[in-house]
Amino acid sequence: MPDKPSVLFVCVHNAGRSQMAAAWLTHLAGDRVEVRSAGSAPADQVNPAAVEAMREAGIDISTEIPKVLTVDAVEESDVCVTMGCGDTCPAFPGKRYLDWALDDPAGRGVAAVRPIRDEIRKRVEDLIAEIAPEPTA
């Protein structure tokens, strides 16, 4: 793993799970990790229930815009995480690929999105511990 690992979160619409995961990683790891998210068929906007659930956790993703998945984004990332949505990343040697089986927040209210948000946080915390732990004094 390089000094500053790079993580790409991928979900078809890049509107819920991948956006929440990217926000958690940015929030929890700060500048220790480079963060990207994308989808093969990006939605027009981030899921409003995901925006509200993250706002409740003190993280604003209201200005995020779903992005299209590119081969370059995968190639430039050390870890590619699909969000259990059936999307796939182009395979490159030396990359780490993970698939996190998570419920889809699409069409659900904020109450149903909260447990998804919390599970994503837990998985992101575990990922940080592996690839970018806090520096020791």
Coordinates of N, CA and C in Angstrom, one line a residue:
M1 N 0.9 -1.2 0.0 CA 0.0 0.0 0.0 C 0.9 1.2 0.0
P2 N 0.6 2.2 -0.8 CA 1.4 3.4 -0.9 C 1.2 4.2 0.4
D3 N 2.0 5.3 0.6 CA 1.9 6.2 1.7 C 0.5 6.7 1.9
K4 N -0.1 7.1 0.8 CA -1.5 7.6 0.8 C -2.3 6.7 -0.1
P5 N -3.0 5.7 0.5 CA -3.8 4.8 -0.4 C -5.0 5.5 -1.0
S6 N -5.5 4.9 -2.1 CA -6.6 5.5 -2.8 C -7.7 4.4 -2.8
V7 N -8.9 4.9 -2.5 CA -10.1 4.0 -2.4 C -11.2 4.5 -3.4
L8 N -11.7 3.6 -4.2 CA -12.8 3.9 -5.1 C -14.1 3.1 -4.6
F9 N -15.2 3.8 -4.3 CA -16.4 3.1 -4.0 C -17.3 3.1 -5.2
V10 N -17.8 2.0 -5.6 CA -18.6 1.8 -6.8 C -20.0 1.3 -6.5
C11 N -21.0 1.9 -7.0 CA -22.4 1.4 -7.0 C -23.0 1.9 -8.3
V12 N -24.0 1.2 -8.8 CA -24.5 1.5 -10.1 C -24.9 2.9 -10.3
H13 N -25.7 3.5 -9.4 CA -26.2 4.9 -9.6 C -25.3 5.9 -8.9
N14 N -24.3 5.5 -8.0 CA -23.5 6.4 -7.3 C -24.3 7.5 -6.6
A15 N -25.4 7.0 -6.0 CA -26.3 8.0 -5.4 C -26.6 7.7 -3.9
G16 N -26.2 6.6 -3.4 CA -26.5 6.2 -2.0 C -25.4 5.6 -1.3
R17 N -25.2 4.3 -1.4 CA -24.2 3.6 -0.6 C -22.8 4.1 -0.9
S18 N -22.4 4.2 -2.2 CA -21.1 4.7 -2.5 C -20.8 6.1 -2.1
Q19 N -21.8 7.0 -2.1 CA -21.7 8.3 -1.7 C -21.5 8.4 -0.2
M20 N -22.3 7.6 0.6 CA -22.1 7.6 2.0 C -20.8 7.0 2.4
A21 N -20.3 6.0 1.7 CA -19.0 5.4 2.1 C -17.9 6.4 1.8
A22 N -17.9 7.1 0.7 CA -16.9 8.1 0.4 C -16.9 9.2 1.4
A23 N -18.1 9.6 1.8 CA -18.2 10.7 2.8 C -17.6 10.2 4.2
W24 N -18.0 9.0 4.6 CA -17.4 8.4 5.8 C -15.9 8.3 5.8
L25 N -15.4 7.8 4.7 CA -13.9 7.7 4.6 C -13.2 9.0 4.6
T26 N -13.8 10.0 3.9 CA -13.2 11.4 4.0 C -13.3 11.9 5.4
H27 N -14.4 11.8 6.0 CA -14.6 12.3 7.4 C -13.7 11.6 8.4
L28 N -13.6 10.3 8.3 CA -12.9 9.6 9.4 C -11.4 9.5 9.1
A29 N -10.9 9.5 7.9 CA -9.5 9.3 7.6 C -8.8 10.6 7.2
G30 N -9.6 11.7 6.9 CA -9.1 12.9 6.5 C -8.2 12.8 5.3
D31 N -7.0 13.5 5.3 CA -6.2 13.5 4.1 C -5.2 12.2 4.1
R32 N -5.4 11.3 5.0 CA -4.6 10.0 4.9 C -5.0 9.1 3.8
V33 N -6.2 9.3 3.2 CA -6.6 8.5 2.1 C -7.2 9.3 1.0
E34 N -6.9 8.9 -0.2 CA -7.6 9.6 -1.4 C -8.9 8.8 -1.7
V35 N -10.0 9.6 -1.8 CA -11.3 9.0 -1.9 C -12.0 9.3 -3.2
R36 N -12.6 8.3 -3.9 CA -13.3 8.5 -5.1 C -14.6 7.6 -5.0
S37 N -15.7 8.0 -5.7 CA -16.8 7.2 -5.8 C -17.4 7.4 -7.2
A38 N -18.0 6.4 -7.8 CA -18.5 6.4 -9.1 C -19.6 5.3 -9.3
G39 N -20.2 5.4 -10.5 CA -21.2 4.3 -10.8 C -21.3 4.1 -12.3
S40 N -21.7 3.0 -12.8 CA -21.8 2.7 -14.2 C -23.0 3.4 -14.9
A41 N -24.0 3.7 -14.1 CA -25.2 4.5 -14.6 C -25.6 5.5 -13.6
P42 N -24.8 6.6 -13.5 CA -25.0 7.6 -12.4 C -26.4 8.2 -12.4
A43 N -27.0 8.4 -11.3 CA -28.3 9.0 -11.1 C -28.1 10.5 -11.4
D44 N -29.2 11.2 -11.4 CA -29.2 12.7 -11.5 C -28.8 13.4 -10.3
Q45 N -29.0 12.8 -9.1 CA -28.7 13.4 -7.9 C -28.5 12.3 -6.8
V46 N -27.9 12.8 -5.7 CA -27.7 11.8 -4.6 C -29.0 11.6 -3.9
N47 N -29.3 10.4 -3.5 CA -30.5 10.0 -2.8 C -30.8 11.0 -1.6
P48 N -32.0 11.7 -1.6 CA -32.3 12.6 -0.5 C -32.3 11.9 0.9
A49 N -32.7 10.7 1.0 CA -32.7 10.0 2.3 C -31.3 9.7 2.7
A50 N -30.3 9.5 1.8 CA -28.9 9.3 2.2 C -28.4 10.7 2.6
V51 N -28.7 11.7 1.9 CA -28.3 13.1 2.3 C -28.7 13.4 3.7
E52 N -30.0 13.1 4.0 CA -30.6 13.4 5.4 C -29.9 12.5 6.4
A53 N -29.7 11.2 6.1 CA -29.1 10.3 7.1 C -27.7 10.8 7.4
M54 N -26.9 11.2 6.4 CA -25.6 11.7 6.7 C -25.6 13.0 7.4
R55 N -26.5 13.9 7.1 CA -26.6 15.1 7.8 C -26.8 14.9 9.3
E56 N -27.7 13.9 9.6 CA -27.9 13.6 11.0 C -26.6 13.1 11.7
A57 N -25.6 12.6 10.9 CA -24.3 12.2 11.5 C -23.3 13.3 11.4
G58 N -23.8 14.5 11.0 CA -22.9 15.7 10.9 C -22.1 15.8 9.7
I59 N -22.5 15.1 8.6 CA -21.7 15.1 7.3 C -22.6 15.6 6.2
D60 N -22.2 16.6 5.5 CA -23.0 17.2 4.4 C -22.6 16.6 3.1
I61 N -23.5 15.8 2.5 CA -23.2 15.3 1.1 C -24.2 15.9 0.1
S62 N -24.9 17.0 0.5 CA -25.9 17.6 -0.4 C -25.4 18.1 -1.7
T63 N -24.1 18.5 -1.7 CA -23.6 19.1 -2.9 C -22.8 18.1 -3.8
E64 N -22.8 16.8 -3.4 CA -22.1 15.8 -4.2 C -23.0 15.5 -5.4
I65 N -22.3 15.1 -6.5 CA -22.9 14.8 -7.7 C -22.5 13.4 -8.2
P66 N -23.4 12.5 -8.5 CA -23.1 11.2 -9.0 C -22.1 11.3 -10.2
K67 N -21.1 10.4 -10.2 CA -20.1 10.4 -11.3 C -20.1 9.1 -12.0
V68 N -19.7 9.1 -13.3 CA -19.6 7.9 -14.1 C -18.3 7.2 -13.7
L69 N -18.4 5.9 -13.7 CA -17.2 5.0 -13.4 C -16.4 5.0 -14.7
T70 N -15.1 5.3 -14.5 CA -14.1 5.2 -15.7 C -13.0 4.2 -15.4
V71 N -12.4 3.7 -16.4 CA -11.3 2.8 -16.3 C -10.2 3.5 -15.5
D72 N -10.0 4.8 -15.8 CA -8.9 5.5 -15.1 C -9.1 5.6 -13.6
A73 N -10.4 5.8 -13.2 CA -10.6 5.8 -11.7 C -10.2 4.5 -11.1
V74 N -10.5 3.4 -11.7 CA -10.2 2.1 -11.2 C -8.6 1.9 -11.2
E75 N -8.0 2.3 -12.3 CA -6.6 2.1 -12.4 C -5.8 2.9 -11.4
E76 N -6.4 4.1 -11.1 CA -5.7 5.0 -10.1 C -6.0 4.7 -8.7
S77 N -6.8 3.7 -8.4 CA -7.2 3.3 -7.0 C -6.5 2.1 -6.6
D78 N -6.1 2.0 -5.3 CA -5.5 0.9 -4.7 C -6.5 -0.2 -4.3
V79 N -7.7 0.3 -3.8 CA -8.7 -0.5 -3.3 C -10.0 -0.1 -4.0
C80 N -10.7 -1.1 -4.6 CA -12.0 -0.8 -5.3 C -13.1 -1.6 -4.5
V81 N -14.1 -0.9 -4.0 CA -15.1 -1.4 -3.2 C -16.4 -1.3 -3.9
T82 N -17.0 -2.4 -4.3 CA -18.4 -2.4 -4.8 C -19.3 -2.6 -3.7
M83 N -20.5 -2.1 -3.8 CA -21.4 -2.0 -2.7 C -22.6 -3.0 -2.7
G84 N -22.3 -4.2 -3.2 CA -23.3 -5.2 -3.3 C -24.4 -4.9 -4.2
C85 N -24.2 -4.1 -5.3 CA -25.2 -3.7 -6.2 C -25.0 -4.3 -7.6
G86 N -24.1 -5.3 -7.7 CA -24.0 -5.9 -9.0 C -23.1 -5.2 -10.0
D87 N -22.6 -4.0 -9.6 CA -21.7 -3.3 -10.5 C -20.3 -4.0 -10.4
T88 N -19.6 -3.9 -11.5 CA -18.3 -4.5 -11.5 C -17.2 -3.5 -12.0
C89 N -16.0 -3.7 -11.5 CA -14.9 -2.8 -11.9 C -14.0 -3.5 -12.9
P90 N -13.4 -2.8 -13.8 CA -12.4 -3.4 -14.6 C -11.3 -4.0 -13.7
A91 N -10.8 -5.1 -14.0 CA -9.7 -5.7 -13.2 C -8.3 -5.4 -13.6
F92 N -7.5 -4.9 -12.7 CA -6.1 -4.6 -12.9 C -5.3 -5.4 -11.9
P93 N -4.1 -5.9 -12.3 CA -3.3 -6.5 -11.4 C -2.8 -5.6 -10.2
G94 N -2.7 -6.1 -9.0 CA -2.2 -5.4 -7.9 C -3.2 -4.5 -7.2
K95 N -4.5 -4.6 -7.6 CA -5.6 -3.9 -7.0 C -6.2 -4.8 -6.0
R96 N -6.8 -4.2 -5.0 CA -7.6 -5.0 -4.0 C -9.0 -4.7 -4.3
Y97 N -9.8 -5.8 -4.5 CA -11.2 -5.7 -4.8 C -12.1 -6.2 -3.6
L98 N -13.0 -5.4 -3.2 CA -13.9 -5.9 -2.1 C -15.3 -5.7 -2.6
D99 N -16.3 -6.5 -2.1 CA -17.7 -6.3 -2.3 C -18.4 -6.3 -1.0
W100 N -19.0 -5.2 -0.7 CA -19.7 -5.1 0.6 C -21.2 -5.3 0.3
A101 N -21.8 -6.4 0.8 CA -23.2 -6.7 0.5 C -24.0 -5.8 1.5
L102 N -24.6 -4.7 0.9 CA -25.4 -3.8 1.7 C -26.8 -3.6 1.1
D103 N -27.8 -3.4 1.9 CA -29.1 -3.1 1.4 C -29.1 -1.8 0.6
D104 N -29.9 -1.7 -0.4 CA -30.0 -0.5 -1.3 C -31.0 0.5 -0.6
P105 N -30.5 1.7 -0.4 CA -31.3 2.7 0.1 C -32.3 3.4 -0.8
A106 N -32.2 3.0 -2.1 CA -33.1 3.6 -3.1 C -34.6 3.4 -2.8
G107 N -35.4 4.5 -2.8 CA -36.8 4.3 -2.6 C -37.2 4.2 -1.1
R108 N -36.2 4.3 -0.2 CA -36.5 4.1 1.2 C -36.5 5.4 1.9
G109 N -37.1 5.5 3.0 CA -37.1 6.7 3.9 C -35.8 6.7 4.7
V110 N -35.6 7.9 5.4 CA -34.4 8.0 6.2 C -34.3 7.0 7.3
A111 N -35.4 6.6 7.9 CA -35.4 5.6 9.0 C -34.8 4.3 8.5
A112 N -35.1 3.9 7.3 CA -34.5 2.7 6.7 C -33.1 2.8 6.2
V113 N -32.7 4.1 6.0 CA -31.3 4.3 5.5 C -30.3 4.4 6.7
R114 N -30.8 4.8 7.9 CA -29.9 4.9 9.0 C -29.1 3.6 9.3
P115 N -29.7 2.4 9.3 CA -28.9 1.2 9.6 C -27.9 1.0 8.5
I116 N -28.2 1.3 7.3 CA -27.3 1.2 6.1 C -26.1 2.1 6.4
R117 N -26.4 3.4 6.7 CA -25.4 4.4 7.0 C -24.4 3.8 8.1
D118 N -25.0 3.3 9.1 CA -24.2 2.9 10.3 C -23.3 1.6 9.9
E119 N -23.9 0.7 9.1 CA -23.1 -0.4 8.7 C -21.9 0.0 7.8
I120 N -22.2 1.0 6.9 CA -21.1 1.5 6.1 C -20.0 2.1 6.9
R121 N -20.4 2.9 8.0 CA -19.4 3.5 8.8 C -18.5 2.4 9.5
K122 N -19.1 1.4 10.0 CA -18.4 0.3 10.6 C -17.4 -0.3 9.6
R123 N -17.8 -0.6 8.4 CA -16.9 -1.2 7.4 C -15.8 -0.2 7.0
V124 N -16.2 1.1 6.9 CA -15.1 2.1 6.6 C -14.1 2.2 7.7
E125 N -14.6 2.1 8.9 CA -13.6 2.1 10.1 C -12.7 1.0 10.0
D126 N -13.2 -0.2 9.7 CA -12.4 -1.4 9.5 C -11.4 -1.3 8.4
L127 N -11.8 -0.7 7.3 CA -10.9 -0.5 6.1 C -9.8 0.5 6.5
I128 N -10.1 1.6 7.2 CA -9.1 2.5 7.6 C -8.1 1.9 8.5
A129 N -8.5 1.0 9.4 CA -7.6 0.3 10.3 C -6.6 -0.5 9.5
E130 N -7.0 -1.0 8.4 CA -6.1 -1.9 7.5 C -5.2 -1.0 6.7
I131 N -5.7 0.0 6.0 CA -4.9 0.7 5.0 C -4.3 2.0 5.4
A132 N -4.9 2.6 6.4 CA -4.4 4.0 6.8 C -4.6 4.2 8.3
P133 N -4.0 3.4 9.2 CA -4.3 3.6 10.6 C -3.7 4.9 11.1
E134 N -4.2 5.4 12.2 CA -3.7 6.6 12.8 C -2.2 6.5 13.0
P135 N -1.4 7.5 12.7 CA 0.0 7.5 12.9 C 0.3 7.4 14.4
T136 N 1.3 6.6 14.8 CA 1.6 6.5 16.2 C 2.7 7.6 16.5
A137 N 2.7 8.1 17.7 CA 3.6 9.1 18.1 C 5.0 8.6 18.4

